[in-house]
Amino acid sequence: MAILLYHDDVATAATLVSILTAADHRVDVVARSEDLWELLASCRYHLLIVEESHVGTAIDIFCQQVRDRGFQEPILILTRKDRPTRPETQVIYYPYPCSPQALLETVRQLLSAIATSKPENNSDAGLPLVLHIDNDTELIHALEEHSADGGFRYVAMDSWPLVTTFLEACWPNAVILNPEVMPDEVTTREFLQQLRQHRPPIPALVFTAHDTWRDRLAAIRLGSRMTLSKPVDVERLLRSLEQLLQPQEITSASILTVDDDAVTLAILKRLLEPWGMSVTALQDPNQFWDVLEATNPELVILDVQMPGINGLELCQVVRNDPRWNQLPILFLTATTDPALVTQLFAAGADDFVNKPIVGPELITRIINRLERTRLLKRLAEVDPLTGLSNRRKATAEIERFLTLAGRQDRTLCIAVLDLDHFKRINDTYGHDIGDQVLVTAARMLRQSLRMEDVVARWGGEEFLIALYDISLDVAQYRLAVCLQRLRHHTFHAPNHQSFKVSFSAGLSQFPTHGQTLLELVKMADDALYAAKAAGRSQIVIATQEAAPALANAASPKE
């Protein structure tokens, strides 16, 4: 990236150039305004640095002249005057003279932010972006080191003016915030409110000085979604980031509304659909069961009083069916008579809303109910340590893939992975370090494979992966990429000890090696044992008689 320095004093310019070239970017110097306009028009520069004393006119007018000539990149003003700390444009005022290290660090942060905001210059542009506002250099360096394996792009800044400039060009997917580096509490509150009001909302993790409920409450009141106290464990922070970066799809839910009043149904559709909810409106309760099975909704809204079949009866029928008895049900009622409310909850209602319908109340109740339902579902289906599917959920997903593969004459590859010498890691470094290894391995597996692939913790240090509609060779190559990433990752244990980890894996394929999940897992398990017997850290395809097949060019060398 290129920097343009506008300055007419040779000695000062030489000093600034010597400082700025340490940032490993090109620095050009221009002294005359007519030359400045020509160079800015070339579109070669990503940052303009100006000493305010060199500008013959008011600095605001000068900056507008720069903008009028098409330069839309940040302008760093070196000034000896007091300037606003919250600029509204991409103009950053920096006190000068200053220490060379401070100026260099500011320029580095700014150029890093500019590069991150330009997807065409970033090979990882498809990854979510995390903005870290903090002055904790040790933590920043640790997160920079883990960002690639963490599956996110990362930008750290310790200056609020830099943050405001960055946000004019690029919005992150999540924010980590240390309130201590913010100008004041009002700015912090306004910033977090801005994040919440962004579409889609941007989640924020806010650091607290102490791990007390009062500190956490204060952060929540400011507007954070998560809080952590310092000093913070990097692995715990990475797990929290992973949760923050999970897509929030609450408002994409499918809703079935049942009411004999067409006006009410129309009102519900008008209220819910702008939030992205898919609404199926049913006026005839006699068709309820057919529509329920056809639409498979995530929440049902029932009217209490309907001809033929009332809402209470429909609710009781749903609660007595094992397939649907966990389905959230919300009632619309024109009365809050205690006897009726008791009947609603006795029938199995989750909540109720009074008529006439108040839009914000209805939306809030629906979103809260969906969030709780999905949280409970996640707790039942996800391994709490790694965040991967547990055995129960993975089995259901793979059985669905097997049915699909049989019907469409496609393949399904099953891989069983086992971390090498995992017991030795636990015995040597402790179970906390062992847990970190499991979490990191799970994260790398999930990031290296396709979104549609099933990645599950099968038990202990064993993982199971299902890859639909690919050949054994391609499946082996993709696992080799995972193995390569894991083997190159360095784990750190107490007392400055470090170590590396690998895995062994066995591969089988439907229908070549079996027709059922049990048969495929057995064949992959046998291949896994063959990989271990052959020296570990390799991937073996089931029923191979020759020496185990390694991962060719993708597999790292010893």
Phi, psi and omega in degrees: 000151186246140179246138175248124181252121181258106185199143182250354178269117188297315184295313180295319179298319180297320178297314180296320179297318180297327177288313190286329180294342176294345178278004178063036175231154180290138179233121175249146181244137176225140184249330184261143183295323180295325176289326179300311182298323180294316181292320179297326180291344182286345179062026181268346191251145182252350181206133175249127178245129184226135169270127189301326182294341181276346183274125185285340182245182177298142186297325179296320179293318179301313181298323178293323175298321177297315180295321181297337180267014171093002180274111184251008180277169181298151176239124179257115182261118174273117189226151175259005182252163173284130182232159180300142180272354182231073181293152181266349180237180181279055178237123184243124178266130183230131182295135182216137006292158180211175179287142179303321182296319181294315179296317180299317181295321178298314180296319179299314179298317183295315180292325176297318178296318180297316181297321181291329182282354181250097183304328183292341179262007188231116182290343180256029187298338181283348181276150176296151184254130177249125175258122182248115181255103189192162174241018180274092187297324180296315179293321179299315179296322179295318179290324175301320181292326185266352188299321181297312179289335179283348176077034178213155170276152191221130174228130179243138179219146177242014183230127180297319175301323176296320180298314181297322177294316180299318184291341176290337182253338189200134175255134180281173174268340177202156182231135169252127188229128168258107184302340183294337181266358178279154181301319180194174183293326179298315178298318179300313181297316180296320180295313180295325176294321177298321178296318180294325184275351177294151178242112001284159180302144180257116182288148181232138172251123185247131177280144174244155182289328182223154181268066177239160182292331178292320177294318179295321178297320179297320179292321178297319179296328176291331178125017180280152173271325179229156175226146172220147178262150176266149357291145186248140175285129186298318181296321178294321178296319179296321178294321177295319177298320179300320177293318180298325185275356175295133180299136178269106187244025183303316186279003177267014186290155173264132185238135173252120179249132183234117180200138180283353180264113182297328180295316179299317179299320179294321178296317180299316179297318182294327180283320191270323186295325176299340177276002180091005180280141177267116188249124171255118183261128182234121182264337182256107182296343178292340179265007188305310188294319179297317181290323178301311182290329181285325185262338180047061186287162176265347179201145180240135174249122183242142169276148181285305185264113176218150181289144177084289180235122180270169184297325179298319180293319178298318180299317181294322178296317179297317183291340180267004178253122183302331182288334190236003190289352176259003183291126179296134180232127180240133182258147167256128182218142180273356182224151176248030178305127183305324180296319179292318179301319177298318178297320181300310183288329177294328179284343178117015179293147175267330183193170175214155179230136181282148168267147358293151187288131173257115188308303182301323179295316181297313181300315181298316181294320180295312181296317178299317181294317179295320179299315181293319180296316181291326176297314179297320179295320179295318179298328181278340188244349188243138175293122188295333182280308188266341184079003177278166173301142175275180187297321182296311181293317181298321179299316179297318180294319182289323176300322177295318178295321179297317177299317180294319181296319178294321182288323185257009179056051179244170178262161173217117180265136178243128178240134172248122183246145178222127178293132184287134175054040184292324178299322179295323178296314179298317182292325185277315189249348180103159185289333177296318177293321177301319177297320178299322178296315179298316181296316181293317179299318179298317181297317180294321178298313183296323183282334183274346184251173181286157180299326183280349179289143176274124177234118187225150168273114187275336179156132179058235178263019183256135179239152176233137182231138175238126182238115187273137170060045170223160181281167178296322180297317179294318178299319179296320179296317181295322176292327178295325176297317177299315181297319180297315180298316182293319183292336180271354181274134179259125175264143182245129179249169177303162180063030174062023175277146177224155181203167178235161188227150174224175174223160171248151184213150173238144184236135171228169184216137170275134003262006187300317187253004178161162182255340183242163178298320180300316180293318182292320178294322179297316180293319178294324179294319177298319178294326177298316178297325176295321178296320179293319180295332182272004176120002177067181179054046180203169185238124185242136177271140184303145175067012176288131181268332183280186178301148183304138180279123177275181188270027175051222186294334184283339183279130182293147179277154175287000000 
